[in-house]
PDB file of C-alpha atoms (C1' of nucleotides) in Angstrom:
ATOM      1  CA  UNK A   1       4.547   2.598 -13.898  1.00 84.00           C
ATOM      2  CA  UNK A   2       2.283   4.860 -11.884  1.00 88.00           C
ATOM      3  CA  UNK A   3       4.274   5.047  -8.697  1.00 94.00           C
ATOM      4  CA  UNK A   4       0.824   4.975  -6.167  1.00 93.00           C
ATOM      5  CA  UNK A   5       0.430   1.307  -8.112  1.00 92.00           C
ATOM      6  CA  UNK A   6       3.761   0.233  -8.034  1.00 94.00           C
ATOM      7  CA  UNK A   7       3.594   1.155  -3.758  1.00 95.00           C
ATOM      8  CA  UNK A   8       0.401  -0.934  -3.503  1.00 92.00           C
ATOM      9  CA  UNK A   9       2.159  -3.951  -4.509  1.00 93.00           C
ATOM     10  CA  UNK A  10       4.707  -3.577  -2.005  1.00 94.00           C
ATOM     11  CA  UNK A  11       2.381  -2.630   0.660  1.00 92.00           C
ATOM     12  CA  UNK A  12       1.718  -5.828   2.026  1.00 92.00           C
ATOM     13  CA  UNK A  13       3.759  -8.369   3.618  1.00 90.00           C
ATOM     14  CA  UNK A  14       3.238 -11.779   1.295  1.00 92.00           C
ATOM     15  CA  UNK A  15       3.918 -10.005  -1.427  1.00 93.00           C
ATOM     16  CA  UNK A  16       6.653  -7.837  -0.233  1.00 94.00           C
ATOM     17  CA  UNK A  17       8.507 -11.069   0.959  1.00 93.00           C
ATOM     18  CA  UNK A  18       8.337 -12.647  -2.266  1.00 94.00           C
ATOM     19  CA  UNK A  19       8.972  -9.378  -4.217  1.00 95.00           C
ATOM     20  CA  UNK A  20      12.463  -9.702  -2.112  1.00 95.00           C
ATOM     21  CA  UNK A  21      13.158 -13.123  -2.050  1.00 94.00           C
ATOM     22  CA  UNK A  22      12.945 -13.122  -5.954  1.00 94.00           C
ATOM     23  CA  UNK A  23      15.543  -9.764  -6.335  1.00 94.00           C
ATOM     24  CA  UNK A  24      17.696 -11.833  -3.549  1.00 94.00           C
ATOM     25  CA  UNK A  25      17.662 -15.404  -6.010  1.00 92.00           C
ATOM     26  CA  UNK A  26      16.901 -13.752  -9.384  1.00 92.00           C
ATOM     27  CA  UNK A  27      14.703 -16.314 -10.311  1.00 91.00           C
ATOM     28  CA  UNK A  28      11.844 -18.345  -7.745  1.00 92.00           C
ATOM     29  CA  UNK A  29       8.687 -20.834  -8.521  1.00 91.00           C
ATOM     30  CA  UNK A  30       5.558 -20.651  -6.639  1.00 91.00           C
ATOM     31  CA  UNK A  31       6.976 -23.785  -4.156  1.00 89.00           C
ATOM     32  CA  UNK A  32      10.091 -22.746  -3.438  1.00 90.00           C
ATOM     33  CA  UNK A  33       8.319 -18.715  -2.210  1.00 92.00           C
ATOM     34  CA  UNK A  34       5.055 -21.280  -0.500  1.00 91.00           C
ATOM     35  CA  UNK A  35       7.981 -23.141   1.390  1.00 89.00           C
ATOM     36  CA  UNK A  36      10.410 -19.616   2.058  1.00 91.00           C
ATOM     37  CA  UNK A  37       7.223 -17.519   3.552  1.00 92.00           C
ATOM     38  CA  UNK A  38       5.230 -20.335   4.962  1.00 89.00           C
ATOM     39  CA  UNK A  39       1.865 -19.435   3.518  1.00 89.00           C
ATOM     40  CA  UNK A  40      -0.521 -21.521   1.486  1.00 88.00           C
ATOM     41  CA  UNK A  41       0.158 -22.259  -2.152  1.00 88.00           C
ATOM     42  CA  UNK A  42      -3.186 -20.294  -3.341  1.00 87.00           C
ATOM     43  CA  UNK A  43      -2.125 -17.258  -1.272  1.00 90.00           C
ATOM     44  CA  UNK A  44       1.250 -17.095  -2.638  1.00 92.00           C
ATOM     45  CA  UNK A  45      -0.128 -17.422  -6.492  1.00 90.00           C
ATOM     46  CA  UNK A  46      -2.646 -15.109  -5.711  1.00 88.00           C
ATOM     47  CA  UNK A  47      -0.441 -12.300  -4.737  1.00 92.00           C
ATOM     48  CA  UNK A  48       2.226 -13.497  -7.680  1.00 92.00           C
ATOM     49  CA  UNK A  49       0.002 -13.438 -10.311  1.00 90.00           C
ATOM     50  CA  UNK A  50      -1.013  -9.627  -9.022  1.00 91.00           C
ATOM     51  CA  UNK A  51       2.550  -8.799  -9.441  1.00 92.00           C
ATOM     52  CA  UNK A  52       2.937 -10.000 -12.374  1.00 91.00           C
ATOM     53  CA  UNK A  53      -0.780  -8.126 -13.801  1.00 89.00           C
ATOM     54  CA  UNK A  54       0.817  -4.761 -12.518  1.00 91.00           C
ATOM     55  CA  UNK A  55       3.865  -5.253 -14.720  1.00 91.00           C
ATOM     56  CA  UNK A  56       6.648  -5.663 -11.381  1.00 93.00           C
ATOM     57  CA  UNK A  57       7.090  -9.234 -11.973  1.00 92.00           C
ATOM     58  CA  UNK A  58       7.026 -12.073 -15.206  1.00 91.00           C
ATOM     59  CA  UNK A  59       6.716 -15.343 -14.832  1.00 89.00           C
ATOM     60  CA  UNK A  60       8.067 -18.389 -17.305  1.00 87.00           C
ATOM     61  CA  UNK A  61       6.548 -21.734 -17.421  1.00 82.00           C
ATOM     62  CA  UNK A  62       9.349 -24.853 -17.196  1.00 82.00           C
ATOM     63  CA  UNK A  63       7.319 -28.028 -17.041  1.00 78.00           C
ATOM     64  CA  UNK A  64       5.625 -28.398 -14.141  1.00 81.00           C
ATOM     65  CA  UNK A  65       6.841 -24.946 -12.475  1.00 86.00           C
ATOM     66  CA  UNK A  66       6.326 -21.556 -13.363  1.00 88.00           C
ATOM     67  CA  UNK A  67       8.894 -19.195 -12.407  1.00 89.00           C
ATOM     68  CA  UNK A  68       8.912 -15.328 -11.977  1.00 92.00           C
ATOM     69  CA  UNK A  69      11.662 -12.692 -11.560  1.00 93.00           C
ATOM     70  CA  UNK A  70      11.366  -8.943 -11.497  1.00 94.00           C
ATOM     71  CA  UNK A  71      10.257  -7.315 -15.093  1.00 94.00           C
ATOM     72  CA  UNK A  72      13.117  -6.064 -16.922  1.00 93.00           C
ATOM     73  CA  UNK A  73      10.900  -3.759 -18.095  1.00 93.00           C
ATOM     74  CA  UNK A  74      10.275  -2.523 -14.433  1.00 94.00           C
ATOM     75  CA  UNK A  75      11.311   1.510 -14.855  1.00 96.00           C
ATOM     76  CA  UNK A  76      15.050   2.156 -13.174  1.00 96.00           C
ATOM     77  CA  UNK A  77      13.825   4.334 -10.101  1.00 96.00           C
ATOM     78  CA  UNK A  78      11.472   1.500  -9.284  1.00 96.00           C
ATOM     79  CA  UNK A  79      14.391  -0.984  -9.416  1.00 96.00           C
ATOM     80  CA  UNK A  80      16.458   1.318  -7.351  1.00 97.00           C
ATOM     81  CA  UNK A  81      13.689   1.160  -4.831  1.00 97.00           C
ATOM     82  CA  UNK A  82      13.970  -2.340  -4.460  1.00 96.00           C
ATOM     83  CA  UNK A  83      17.283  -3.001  -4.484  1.00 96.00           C
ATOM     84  CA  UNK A  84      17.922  -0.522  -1.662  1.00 96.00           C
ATOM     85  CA  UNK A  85      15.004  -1.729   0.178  1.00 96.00           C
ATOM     86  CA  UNK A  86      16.450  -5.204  -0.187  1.00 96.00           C
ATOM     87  CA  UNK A  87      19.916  -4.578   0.868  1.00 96.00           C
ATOM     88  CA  UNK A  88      18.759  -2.536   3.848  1.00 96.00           C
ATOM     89  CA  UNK A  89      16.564  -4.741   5.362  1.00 95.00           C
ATOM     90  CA  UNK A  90      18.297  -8.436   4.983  1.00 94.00           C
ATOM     91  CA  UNK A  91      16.885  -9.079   9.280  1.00 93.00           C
ATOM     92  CA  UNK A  92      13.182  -8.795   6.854  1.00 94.00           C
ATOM     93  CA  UNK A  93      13.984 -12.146   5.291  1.00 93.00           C
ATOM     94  CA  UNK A  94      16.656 -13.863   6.667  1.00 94.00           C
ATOM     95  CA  UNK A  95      14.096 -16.804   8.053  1.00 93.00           C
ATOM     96  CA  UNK A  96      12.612 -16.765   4.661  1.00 93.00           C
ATOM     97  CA  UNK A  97      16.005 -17.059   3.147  1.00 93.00           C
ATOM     98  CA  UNK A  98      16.901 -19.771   5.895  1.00 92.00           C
ATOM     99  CA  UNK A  99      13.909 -22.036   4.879  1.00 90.00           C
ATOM    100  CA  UNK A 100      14.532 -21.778   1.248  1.00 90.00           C
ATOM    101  CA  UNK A 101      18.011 -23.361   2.468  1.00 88.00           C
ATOM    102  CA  UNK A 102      16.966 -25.824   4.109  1.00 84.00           C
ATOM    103  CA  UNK A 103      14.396 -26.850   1.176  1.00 78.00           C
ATOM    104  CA  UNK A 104      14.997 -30.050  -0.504  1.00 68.00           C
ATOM    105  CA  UNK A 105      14.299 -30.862  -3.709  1.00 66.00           C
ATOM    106  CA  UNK A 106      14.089 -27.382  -5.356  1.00 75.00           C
ATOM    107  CA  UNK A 107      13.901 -27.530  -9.143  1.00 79.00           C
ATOM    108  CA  UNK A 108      16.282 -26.929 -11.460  1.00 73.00           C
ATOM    109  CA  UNK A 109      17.021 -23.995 -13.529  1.00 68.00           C
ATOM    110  CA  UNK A 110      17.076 -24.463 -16.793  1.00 57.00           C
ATOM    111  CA  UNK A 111      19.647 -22.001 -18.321  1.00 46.00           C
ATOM    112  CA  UNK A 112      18.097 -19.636 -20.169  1.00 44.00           C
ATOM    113  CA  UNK A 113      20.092 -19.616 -23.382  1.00 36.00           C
ATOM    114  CA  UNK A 114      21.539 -16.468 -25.202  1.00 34.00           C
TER     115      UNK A 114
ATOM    116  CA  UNK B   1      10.880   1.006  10.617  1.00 84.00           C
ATOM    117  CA  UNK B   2       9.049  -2.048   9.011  1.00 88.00           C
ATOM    118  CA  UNK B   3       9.004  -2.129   5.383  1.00 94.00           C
ATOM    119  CA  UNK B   4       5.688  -3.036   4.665  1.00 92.00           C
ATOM    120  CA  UNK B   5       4.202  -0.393   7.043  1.00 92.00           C
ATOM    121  CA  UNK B   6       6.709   2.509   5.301  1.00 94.00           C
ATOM    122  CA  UNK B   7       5.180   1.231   1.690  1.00 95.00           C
ATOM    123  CA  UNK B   8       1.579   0.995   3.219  1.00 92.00           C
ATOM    124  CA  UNK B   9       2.083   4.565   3.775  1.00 93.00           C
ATOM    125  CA  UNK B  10       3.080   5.239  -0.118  1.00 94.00           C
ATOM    126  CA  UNK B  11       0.286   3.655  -1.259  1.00 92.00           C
ATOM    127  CA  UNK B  12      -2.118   5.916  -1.389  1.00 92.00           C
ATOM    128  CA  UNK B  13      -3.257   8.648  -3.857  1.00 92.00           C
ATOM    129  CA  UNK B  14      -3.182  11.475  -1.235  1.00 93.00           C
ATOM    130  CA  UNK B  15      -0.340  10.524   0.972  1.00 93.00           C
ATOM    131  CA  UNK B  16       2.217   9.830  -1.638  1.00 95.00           C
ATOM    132  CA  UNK B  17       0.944  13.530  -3.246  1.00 95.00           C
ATOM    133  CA  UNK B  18       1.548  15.020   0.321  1.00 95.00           C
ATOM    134  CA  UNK B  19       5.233  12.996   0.952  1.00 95.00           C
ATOM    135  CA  UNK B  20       6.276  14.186  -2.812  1.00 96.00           C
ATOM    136  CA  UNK B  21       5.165  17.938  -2.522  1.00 95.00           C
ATOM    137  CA  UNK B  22       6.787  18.276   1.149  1.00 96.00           C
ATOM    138  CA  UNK B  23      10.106  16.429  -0.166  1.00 96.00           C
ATOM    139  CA  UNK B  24      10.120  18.850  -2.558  1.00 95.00           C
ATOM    140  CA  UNK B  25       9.244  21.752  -0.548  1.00 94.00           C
ATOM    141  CA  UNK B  26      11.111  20.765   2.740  1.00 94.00           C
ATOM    142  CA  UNK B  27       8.078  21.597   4.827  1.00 94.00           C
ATOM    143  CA  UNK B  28       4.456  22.715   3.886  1.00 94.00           C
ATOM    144  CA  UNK B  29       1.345  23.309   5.839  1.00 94.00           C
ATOM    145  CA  UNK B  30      -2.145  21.920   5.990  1.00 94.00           C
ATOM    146  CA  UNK B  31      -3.845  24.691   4.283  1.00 93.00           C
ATOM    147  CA  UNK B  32      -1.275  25.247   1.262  1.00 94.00           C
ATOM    148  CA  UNK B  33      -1.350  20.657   0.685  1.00 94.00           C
ATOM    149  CA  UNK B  34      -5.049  20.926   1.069  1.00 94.00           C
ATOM    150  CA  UNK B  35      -4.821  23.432  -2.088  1.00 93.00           C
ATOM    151  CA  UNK B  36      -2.250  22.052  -3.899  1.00 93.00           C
ATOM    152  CA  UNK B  37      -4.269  18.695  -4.302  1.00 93.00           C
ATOM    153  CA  UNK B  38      -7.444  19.985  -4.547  1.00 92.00           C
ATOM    154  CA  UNK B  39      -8.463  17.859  -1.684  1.00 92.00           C
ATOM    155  CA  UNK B  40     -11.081  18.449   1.181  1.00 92.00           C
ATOM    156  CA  UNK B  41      -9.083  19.736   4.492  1.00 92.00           C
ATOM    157  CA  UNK B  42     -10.450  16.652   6.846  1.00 91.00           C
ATOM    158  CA  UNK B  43      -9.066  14.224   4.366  1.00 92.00           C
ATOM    159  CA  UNK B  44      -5.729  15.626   4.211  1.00 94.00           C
ATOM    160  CA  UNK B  45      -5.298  16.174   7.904  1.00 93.00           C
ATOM    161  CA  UNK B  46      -6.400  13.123   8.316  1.00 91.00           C
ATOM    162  CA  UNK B  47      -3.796  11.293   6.115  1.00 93.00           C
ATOM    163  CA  UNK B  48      -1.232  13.762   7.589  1.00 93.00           C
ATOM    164  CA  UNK B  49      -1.703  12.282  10.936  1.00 92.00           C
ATOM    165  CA  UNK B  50      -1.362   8.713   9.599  1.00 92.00           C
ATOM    166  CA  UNK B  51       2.243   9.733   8.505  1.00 93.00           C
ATOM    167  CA  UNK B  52       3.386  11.459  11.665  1.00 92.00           C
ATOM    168  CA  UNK B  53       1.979   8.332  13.791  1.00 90.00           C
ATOM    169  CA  UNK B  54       4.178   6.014  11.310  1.00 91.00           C
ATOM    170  CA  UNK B  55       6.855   8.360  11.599  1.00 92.00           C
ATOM    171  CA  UNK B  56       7.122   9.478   8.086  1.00 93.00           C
ATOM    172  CA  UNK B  57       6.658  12.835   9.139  1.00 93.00           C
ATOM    173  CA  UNK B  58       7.213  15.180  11.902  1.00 93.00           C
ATOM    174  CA  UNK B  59       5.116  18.482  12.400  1.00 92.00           C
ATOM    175  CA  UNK B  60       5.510  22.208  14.105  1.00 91.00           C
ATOM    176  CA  UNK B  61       3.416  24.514  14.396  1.00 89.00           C
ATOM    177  CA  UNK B  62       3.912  28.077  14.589  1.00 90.00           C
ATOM    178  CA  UNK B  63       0.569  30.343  15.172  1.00 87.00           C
ATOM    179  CA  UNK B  64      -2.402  29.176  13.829  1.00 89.00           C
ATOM    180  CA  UNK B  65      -0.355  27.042  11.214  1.00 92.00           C
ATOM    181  CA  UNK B  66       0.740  23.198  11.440  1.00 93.00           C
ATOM    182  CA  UNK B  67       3.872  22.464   9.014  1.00 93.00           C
ATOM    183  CA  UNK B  68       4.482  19.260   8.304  1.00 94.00           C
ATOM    184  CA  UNK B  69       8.634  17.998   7.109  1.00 95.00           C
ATOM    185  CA  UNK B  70      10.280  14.404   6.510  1.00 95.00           C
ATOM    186  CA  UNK B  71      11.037  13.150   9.748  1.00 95.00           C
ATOM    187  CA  UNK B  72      14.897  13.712  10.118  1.00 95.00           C
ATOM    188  CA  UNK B  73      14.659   9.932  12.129  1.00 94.00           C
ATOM    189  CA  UNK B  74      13.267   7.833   9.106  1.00 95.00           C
ATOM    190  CA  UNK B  75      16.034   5.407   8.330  1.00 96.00           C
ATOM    191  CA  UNK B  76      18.678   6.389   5.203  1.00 96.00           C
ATOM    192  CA  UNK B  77      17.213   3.441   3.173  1.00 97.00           C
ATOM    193  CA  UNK B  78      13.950   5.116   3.063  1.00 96.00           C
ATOM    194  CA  UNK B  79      15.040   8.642   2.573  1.00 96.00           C
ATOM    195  CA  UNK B  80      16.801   7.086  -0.454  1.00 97.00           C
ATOM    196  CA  UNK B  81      13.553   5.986  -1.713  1.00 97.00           C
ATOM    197  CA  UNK B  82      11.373   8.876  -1.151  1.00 97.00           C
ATOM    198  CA  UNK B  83      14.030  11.057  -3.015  1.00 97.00           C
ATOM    199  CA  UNK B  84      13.763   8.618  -6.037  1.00 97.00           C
ATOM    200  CA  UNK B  85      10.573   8.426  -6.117  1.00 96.00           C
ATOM    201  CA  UNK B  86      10.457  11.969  -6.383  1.00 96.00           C
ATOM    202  CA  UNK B  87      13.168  12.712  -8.654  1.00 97.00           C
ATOM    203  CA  UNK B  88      11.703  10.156 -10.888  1.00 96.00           C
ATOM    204  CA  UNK B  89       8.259  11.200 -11.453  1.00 95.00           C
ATOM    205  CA  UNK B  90       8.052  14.951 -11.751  1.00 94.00           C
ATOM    206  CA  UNK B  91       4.770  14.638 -13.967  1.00 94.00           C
ATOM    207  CA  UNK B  92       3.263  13.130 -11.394  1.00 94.00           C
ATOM    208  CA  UNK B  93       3.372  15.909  -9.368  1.00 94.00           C
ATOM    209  CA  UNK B  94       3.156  18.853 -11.794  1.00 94.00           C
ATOM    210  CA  UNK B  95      -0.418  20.091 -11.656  1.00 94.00           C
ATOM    211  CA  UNK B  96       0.302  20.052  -7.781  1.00 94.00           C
ATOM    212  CA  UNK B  97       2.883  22.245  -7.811  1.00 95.00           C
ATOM    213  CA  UNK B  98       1.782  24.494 -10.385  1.00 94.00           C
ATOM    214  CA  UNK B  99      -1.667  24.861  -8.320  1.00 93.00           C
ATOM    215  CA  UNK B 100       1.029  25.416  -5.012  1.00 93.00           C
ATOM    216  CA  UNK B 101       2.700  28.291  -6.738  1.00 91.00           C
ATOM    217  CA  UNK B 102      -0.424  29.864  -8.010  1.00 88.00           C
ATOM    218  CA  UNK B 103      -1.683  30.073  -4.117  1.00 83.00           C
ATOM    219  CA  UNK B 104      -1.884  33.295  -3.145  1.00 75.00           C
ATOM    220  CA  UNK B 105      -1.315  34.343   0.821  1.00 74.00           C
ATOM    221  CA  UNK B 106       0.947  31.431   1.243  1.00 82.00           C
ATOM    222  CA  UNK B 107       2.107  31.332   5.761  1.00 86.00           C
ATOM    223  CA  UNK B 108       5.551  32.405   5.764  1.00 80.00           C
ATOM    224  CA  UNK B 109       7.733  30.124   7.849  1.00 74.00           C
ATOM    225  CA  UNK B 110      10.217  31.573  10.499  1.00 63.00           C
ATOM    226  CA  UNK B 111      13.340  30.351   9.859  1.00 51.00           C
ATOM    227  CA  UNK B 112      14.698  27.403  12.010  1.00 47.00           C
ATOM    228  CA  UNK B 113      16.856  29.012  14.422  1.00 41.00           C
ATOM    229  CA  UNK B 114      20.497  26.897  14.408  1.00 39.00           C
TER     230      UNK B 114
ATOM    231  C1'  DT C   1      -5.684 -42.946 -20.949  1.00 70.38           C
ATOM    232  C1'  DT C   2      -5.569 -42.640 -15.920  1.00 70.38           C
ATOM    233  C1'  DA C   3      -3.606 -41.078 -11.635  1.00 70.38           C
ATOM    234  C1'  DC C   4      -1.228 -37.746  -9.346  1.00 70.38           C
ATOM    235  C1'  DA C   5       1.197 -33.447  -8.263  1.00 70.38           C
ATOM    236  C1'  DA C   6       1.876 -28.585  -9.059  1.00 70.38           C
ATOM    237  C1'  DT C   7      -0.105 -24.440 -10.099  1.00 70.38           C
ATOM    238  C1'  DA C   8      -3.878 -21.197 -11.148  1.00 70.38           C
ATOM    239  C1'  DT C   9      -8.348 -19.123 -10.600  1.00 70.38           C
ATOM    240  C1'  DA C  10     -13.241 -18.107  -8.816  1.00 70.38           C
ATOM    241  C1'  DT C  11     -16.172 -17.095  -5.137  1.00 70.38           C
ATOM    242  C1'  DG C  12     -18.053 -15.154  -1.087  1.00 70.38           C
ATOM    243  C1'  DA C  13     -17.260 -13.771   3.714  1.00 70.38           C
ATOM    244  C1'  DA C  14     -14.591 -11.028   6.800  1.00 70.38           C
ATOM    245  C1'  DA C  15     -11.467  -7.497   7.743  1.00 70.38           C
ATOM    246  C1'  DT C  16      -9.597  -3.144   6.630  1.00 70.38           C
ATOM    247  C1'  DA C  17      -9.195   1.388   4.528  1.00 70.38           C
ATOM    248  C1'  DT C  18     -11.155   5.488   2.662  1.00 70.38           C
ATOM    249  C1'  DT C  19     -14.428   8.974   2.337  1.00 70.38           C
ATOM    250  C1'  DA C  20     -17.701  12.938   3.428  1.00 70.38           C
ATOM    251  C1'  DT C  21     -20.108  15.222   6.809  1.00 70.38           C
ATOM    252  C1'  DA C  22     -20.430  17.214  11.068  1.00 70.38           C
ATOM    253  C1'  DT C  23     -18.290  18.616  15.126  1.00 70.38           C
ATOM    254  C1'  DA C  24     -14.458  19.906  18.169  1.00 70.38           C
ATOM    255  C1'  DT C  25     -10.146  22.246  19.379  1.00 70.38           C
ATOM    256  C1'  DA C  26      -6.526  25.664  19.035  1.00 70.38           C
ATOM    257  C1'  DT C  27      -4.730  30.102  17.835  1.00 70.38           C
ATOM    258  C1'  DG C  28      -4.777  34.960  16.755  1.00 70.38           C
ATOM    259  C1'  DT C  29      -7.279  39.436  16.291  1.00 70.38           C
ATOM    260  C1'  DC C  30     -10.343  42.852  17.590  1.00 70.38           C
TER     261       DC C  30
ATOM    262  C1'  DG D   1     -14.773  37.939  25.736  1.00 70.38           C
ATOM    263  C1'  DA D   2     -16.441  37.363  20.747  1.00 70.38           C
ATOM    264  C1'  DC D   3     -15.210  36.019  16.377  1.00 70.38           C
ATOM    265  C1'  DA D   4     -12.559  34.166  12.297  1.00 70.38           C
ATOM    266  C1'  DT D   5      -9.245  30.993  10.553  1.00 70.38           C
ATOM    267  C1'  DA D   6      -6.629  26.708  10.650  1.00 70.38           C
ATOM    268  C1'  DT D   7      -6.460  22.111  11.975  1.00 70.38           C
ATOM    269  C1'  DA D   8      -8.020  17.711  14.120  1.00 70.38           C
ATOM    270  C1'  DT D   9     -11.222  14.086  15.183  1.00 70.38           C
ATOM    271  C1'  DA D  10     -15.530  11.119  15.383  1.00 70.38           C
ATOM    272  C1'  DT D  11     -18.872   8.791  13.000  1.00 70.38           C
ATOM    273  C1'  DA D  12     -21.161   6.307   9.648  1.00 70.38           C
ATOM    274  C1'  DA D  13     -21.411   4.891   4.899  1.00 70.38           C
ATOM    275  C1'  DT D  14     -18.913   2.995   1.172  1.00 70.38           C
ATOM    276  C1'  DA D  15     -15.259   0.795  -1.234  1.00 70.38           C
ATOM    277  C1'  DT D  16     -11.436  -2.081  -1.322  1.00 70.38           C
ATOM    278  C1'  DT D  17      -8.575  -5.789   0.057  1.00 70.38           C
ATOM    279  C1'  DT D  18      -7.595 -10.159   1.940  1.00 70.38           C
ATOM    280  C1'  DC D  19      -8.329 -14.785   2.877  1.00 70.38           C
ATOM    281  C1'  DA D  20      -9.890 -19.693   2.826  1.00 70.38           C
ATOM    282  C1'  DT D  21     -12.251 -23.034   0.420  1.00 70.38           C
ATOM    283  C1'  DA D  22     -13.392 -25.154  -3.636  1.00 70.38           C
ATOM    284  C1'  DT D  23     -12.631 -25.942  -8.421  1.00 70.38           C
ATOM    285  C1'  DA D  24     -10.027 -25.919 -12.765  1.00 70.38           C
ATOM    286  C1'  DT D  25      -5.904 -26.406 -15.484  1.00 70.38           C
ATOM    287  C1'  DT D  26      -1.475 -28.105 -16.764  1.00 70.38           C
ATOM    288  C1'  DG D  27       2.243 -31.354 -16.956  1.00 70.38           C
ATOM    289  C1'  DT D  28       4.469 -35.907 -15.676  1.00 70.38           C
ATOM    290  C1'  DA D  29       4.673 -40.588 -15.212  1.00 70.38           C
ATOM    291  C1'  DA D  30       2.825 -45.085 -15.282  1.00 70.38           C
TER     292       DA D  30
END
DNA sequence: TTACAATATATGAAATATTATATATATGTC
DNA sequence: GACATATATATAATATTTCATATATTGTAA
């Protein structure tokens, strides 16, 4: 993970929200981050699916939803650096996190079996 | 300090060179980051600016030298990251440092006085 | 199969960032 | 003061990124 790459996903603010809303749930689908951020669907899968090209995120297809979570491939500095950016900056996404609350009808997680 | 604006910074080629090399080094100058990148002076001071106006960096300058240093302000989270980034990708920055100690005439730097 | 909903992608316009060149400013030395 | 070195800035050209709209794909349910 070339660490200028890995900085330009995280360098703007639709996917920076959904890069932490994802490490904050483990596991989000496109309508539940479109509802948390308040940005159009196309947006949102636009930025996701760049994520997911640069290796940060992978996604998983459940019926009608696809869902991503962070690569565990993702190197361990470059987890480090989101989990400390996470935990230091909760004010960042607390609306986010309040509007993925307050969502009804969120899908349900298949568990993923062992 | 807003998140996306500290990883805006990062994510760039140049910057991200400069922020590694002065972590490293504790402080540096224009002249010896303009060599050890093999970039054109303009462009670095230029990018060097961008970084003191975010408040990534903070600079001094002592005769006809400018030395730029981590801004002792910037907020623990992202201290933490700059130090992993750096601690984490050494080859990133060899051919930088080997071209820094290879510089010959390098400004000495008066100590800080306590 | 059809209708519908969720998600993904392509395209082009607009905004933004980066770059090189040229020029300006500041400092130190003679 | 004249000159050399170090650094900063302005400008214009170029490249990149972002966004909204439109279109395509996939899955579900009737």
């Amino acid at each position: 993970m070339n660490p200028v790459q890995f900085y330009k996903c995280l360098a703007d603010e639709t996917r920076l929200r959904c890069l932490m809303l994802i490490e904050h749930e483990q596991e989000l689908c496109v309508c539940e981050l479109t509802e948390a951020i308040d940005e159009i669907q196309p947006k949102v899968s636009r930025h996701l699916a760049q994520l997911r090209q640069c290796g940060l995120l992978v996604d998983r297809r459940q019926g009608q939803w696809v869902f991503y979570r962070v690569s565990p491939e993702l190197p361990d500095w470059a987890k480090t650096v989101l989990a400390e950016t996470l935990e230091s900056n909760q004010a960042f996404l607390a609306d986010n996190l309040k509007r993925l609350g307050r969502m009804g009808d969120r899908p349900a997680r298949a568990m993923a079996c062992c």
